[in-house]
Amino acid sequence: MEETRDSIADIWGERTPQYENWPVRVDQRLTEEPDHWVQSACVLCSNGCGMDIGVKDNRIVGVRGRAVDRVNHGRLGPKGLHGWVANHSPDRLTKPLIRRNGKLEEATWDEAMNLIVQRSKELIEKYTSGAIGFYTSGQLMLEEYYTLGVLGKAGLGTPHMDGNTRLCTATAAAALKASFGTDGQPGSYTDIDTTDAILLVGHNMASQQTVLWMRVLDRLEGPNPPKLVVIDPRKTATAKKATVHLAPRVGTNIPVMNGLLNLIIQAGQIDESFIKAHTVNFDELKKTVAKYTPEYVQQLSDVPADQLRAAADILGSTPTLLSTALQGVYQSMQATAAAVQINNLHLIRGLIGRKGCGIYQMNGQPTAQNNRECGADGDLPGFRNWANYEHVKELGRLWNIDPDKIPHWSPPTHAMQIFRYCEQGSIKMLWIQATNPAVSMPDLARIRRILAKDDLFVVVQDAFPTETTELADVVLPTAIWGEKTGCFTNVDRTVHISHKAIDPPGESRSDFDIFLDYSRRMDFRDKDGNPLIGWKTPEECFEAWKECSRGRPCDYTGMSYAKLSEGSGIMWPCNEQYPDGAEHIYTDGVFNTSADYCETYGQDLSTGAAKPQDEYKAEDPSGRAVIHAVDYEPPHEIPDDDYPLWLTTGRVVYHFHTRTKTGRSKELNDAAPEGFVQLSAEDAGKYGITEGDWVEVVSRRGRVIEPARIGEIEPGLVFIPFHYGYWDKDDRKRAVNELTLSEWDPVSKQPHFKYAAVSIRKTDPHSIREKVLSTKDELVEVVKGVVETVKSKL
Amino acid sequence: MHLGNYLGLVHESEQELAEALRKVGAHHADEPDIFQICQLLASWSDQHVQQLKPFIKKYSEDRSSEPDKLSRTLFDEPRKGSLALMRDLHDLWLLSNEVELCWIVIYQAAMALHDKELEATCNELSGQTKRQTAWLLTRIKQSAPQSLIVAA
């Protein structure tokens, strides 16, 4: 076996110090010598590393990083090097399943698709297409999202379509729209190579995007290393490398960010001419942040005043700055408001649109960006504005349909609201693709109850049996990465093509083919009676998508499958003006905020109230960025006598999401086989807990039992990774989302996973007491289910 | 002078709005957003009630019975069924508009009296009232199609 490095033991590998030019290092792991290599990119985090798939006898036998790729220069992380083995997992789904007499039984594609189509038609006839909802993914390909977006919006005309991207990147999109007028990341990964300072907010890059972190580590070892400011309540691997590490109490990102902005404004370290020429609403920000003195911030967040000053000194004086944010911002209190303050920092210092000055409002998933671009998350394709009727008409012309077919009469329905409509019974068919809400949504007992409802027809499209397929009425087996061709786009707007390397197992089909089949069987047609969806292959779909993207910020018109297959990925916008893609956007300080171009007319960041079109037009920012100022609001659930500790959730380096792929790699699974609860030595002492003890963690919504891991976290806070569910181990409740809150950020509608109040105590999962308690939990769930059924029948 | 009357009216209307927001928030806590946002908006109205106190003292409040008439029809019993949320939001919108109109009326009087402090307070508080109304309208627009057309 040819393995260039042991990525399990040494996650980031050997250093190749750099400034301006990141050296190539090709990481490879093979189990056999391949016959040939197929160009692809990695889908096991949001980084988007270029990768070749090694194939022998129609099987994947390994992977290697693509040396020419602009994202990774040949490197791969542990998940990328190991996760591919899941393609050949013996428990792949290979035949459609239909629930008959309470049991999932094998069926033909015709039977399964006919059932879905028959149910769809009945529901539309009786209740309109508002009775049908879609919950999709951040794992499909661009062509699949676009096909889904068109069939949902122009075929069915349902507003109920969202993705699990709602749980991971919705705030990134919301923050970019709020500040710059549309979604679209201003930065490039090459900013790391030259920047003088990096600010990471709630983003454990070392663990989440290991290859991006290699790029940072190589800067830290090279000449002119950047200064690092890390904001994270845990002493993560990222935080350990920080020049200044701020560890705020959970839910206090706004006080910390406002405090930093205030110090920078007070010190006069702002770019007044940039502010004047390219922004609106700075005075409001200045007024709002004025009261966030270091002492007041310390009172709210526990961040020592002198540390805040030290961080502000770096951020206020650095000539170039790269900032990143992830779930510590997006899944926390005041998510969009806090993410926007990072944009504000760059705006008031004029550090945007040039080398070394990037903002990565990071994504959590490899293809989340495409979900957002193509309109599979409720937004309109091409970052169009659903409240702008001219944009709706554009799509009507493009698709040759009556624009009023496109749901634009009310805001798109977001994930948790879709589940709420299912709970209330107004959505009667929920079609889930490539995601596992029975582990990843908040308040799992409730989600299980909803998915199990008799009057909800649940279709699940997946490659593996999951906790969610268990609750389905129809299961469709899918082809995954490596088994189909398609494109996807990462955080720095780099588009990669991933070619089909091997055939999918058994009868499984790509999501793309399933959507086309559904459209054909539903007989969706345009105004002239032609099939609504004219494309038959991913490449034809890509060509159609290019037309949809024309003239919009995410312009793909200069790309083609041939060009994408030439070597490295290509950044959008790629068009006549930028035939090879644009490294930075907003280089001239002109943003996408003009009333006829913007993706949103804006929302109140505290309530989510939509600003009407006429109000926006009356003060049209016309290309200037919008600065938003927000005051601190405390979280809605805070520790008390009964639940005295904060809970927060997150990832471990070896796993992705609910481990459907990474849990099937022996090496990755052995490296992180089990969940845990991380707590401080102080709290461990207080509760008499030692390393490895079983700990019961209880919130108002549920309880889990996890082994203890002690240290590297602030007292008063406990952390549980979110990867672990029940498909491979069902001896106890261990999914952290048994505990989390059913509530969201008012703007991005992203759930608040990053805080809940909990109690803990040492326990023994095999004691009689635990057996009785878990039986009681199960009984309570059953009774609640029965009550819901009775209620819905009354 | 009837300014005191109107200050009394807005005072009671704000109290009533806060109370109604809390009731609706509690009735519809199973929605992903209603409880949190209603709590937040209610806290704004609470704050308004506090900020009104010096002016009420100054213009010797003369209590009006007007808002009581409104309150009798609203929110006595939790409403059931799929239209309940829609109807509750509808009534909250009426209440917040009542408050908004009071601010306009009082602001006119404050200008005529050259009471700069009252003018400033009207400006500040009516801004927040508008944000309450705007959220209610946004949420109503989101709910309307599903409640009126799809839900049983």
Tab-separated table of N, CA and C in Angstrom, chain A residues 444-449 701-702 726 733 738 774-788:
chain	number	residue	atom	x	y	z
A	444	LEU	N	-34.058	16.211	18.850
A	444	LEU	CA	-34.282	15.013	18.039
A	444	LEU	C	-35.556	14.250	18.357
A	445	ALA	N	-35.938	14.235	19.617
A	445	ALA	CA	-37.141	13.468	19.962
A	445	ALA	C	-38.307	13.991	19.127
A	446	ARG	N	-38.349	15.309	18.989
A	446	ARG	CA	-39.419	15.940	18.214
A	446	ARG	C	-39.287	15.613	16.728
A	447	ILE	N	-38.070	15.656	16.201
A	447	ILE	CA	-37.857	15.353	14.778
A	447	ILE	C	-38.264	13.909	14.482
A	448	ARG	N	-37.900	12.986	15.363
A	448	ARG	CA	-38.293	11.582	15.152
A	448	ARG	C	-39.817	11.443	15.149
A	449	ARG	N	-40.455	12.163	16.076
A	449	ARG	CA	-41.928	12.120	16.142
A	449	ARG	C	-42.544	12.610	14.842
A	701	ARG	N	-34.877	19.237	27.060
A	701	ARG	CA	-35.442	18.482	25.951
A	701	ARG	C	-35.052	17.010	25.910
A	702	GLY	N	-33.979	16.663	26.601
A	702	GLY	CA	-33.578	15.267	26.539
A	702	GLY	C	-32.331	15.014	27.349
A	726	TYR	N	-26.948	6.768	15.939
A	726	TYR	CA	-27.321	5.417	16.373
A	726	TYR	C	-27.151	4.327	15.332
A	733	LYS	N	-28.599	6.724	24.596
A	733	LYS	CA	-28.775	7.988	23.894
A	733	LYS	C	-27.433	8.709	23.889
A	738	GLU	N	-30.216	15.526	20.987
A	738	GLU	CA	-31.294	15.223	21.934
A	738	GLU	C	-31.491	16.423	22.866
A	774	SER	N	-33.857	5.136	30.828
A	774	SER	CA	-33.926	5.147	29.363
A	774	SER	C	-35.228	4.514	28.885
A	775	THR	N	-35.732	3.527	29.620
A	775	THR	CA	-37.051	2.975	29.277
A	775	THR	C	-38.111	4.061	29.424
A	776	LYS	N	-37.949	4.853	30.465
A	776	LYS	CA	-38.909	5.938	30.696
A	776	LYS	C	-38.857	6.942	29.529
A	777	ASP	N	-37.629	7.296	29.110
A	777	ASP	CA	-37.479	8.217	27.974
A	777	ASP	C	-38.214	7.690	26.745
A	778	GLU	N	-38.006	6.394	26.478
A	778	GLU	CA	-38.630	5.802	25.295
A	778	GLU	C	-40.154	5.841	25.412
A	779	LEU	N	-40.635	5.515	26.623
A	779	LEU	CA	-42.088	5.545	26.845
A	779	LEU	C	-42.645	6.942	26.605
A	780	VAL	N	-41.914	7.939	27.141
A	780	VAL	CA	-42.366	9.325	26.981
A	780	VAL	C	-42.458	9.658	25.489
A	781	GLU	N	-41.437	9.230	24.721
A	781	GLU	CA	-41.456	9.506	23.276
A	781	GLU	C	-42.664	8.855	22.607
A	782	VAL	N	-42.913	7.602	22.973
A	782	VAL	CA	-44.048	6.885	22.380
A	782	VAL	C	-45.351	7.599	22.725
A	783	VAL	N	-45.504	7.953	24.009
A	783	VAL	CA	-46.749	8.600	24.446
A	783	VAL	C	-46.938	9.933	23.714
A	784	LYS	N	-45.823	10.703	23.600
A	784	LYS	CA	-45.931	11.985	22.898
A	784	LYS	C	-46.355	11.766	21.451
A	785	GLY	N	-45.799	10.713	20.840
A	785	GLY	CA	-46.160	10.390	19.467
A	785	GLY	C	-47.643	10.100	19.350
A	786	VAL	N	-48.148	9.321	20.294
A	786	VAL	CA	-49.570	8.973	20.279
A	786	VAL	C	-50.414	10.233	20.460
A	787	VAL	N	-49.994	11.082	21.397
A	787	VAL	CA	-50.739	12.323	21.648
A	787	VAL	C	-50.802	13.166	20.374
A	788	GLU	N	-49.644	13.277	19.675
A	788	GLU	CA	-49.616	14.056	18.437
A	788	GLU	C	-50.581	13.473	17.397
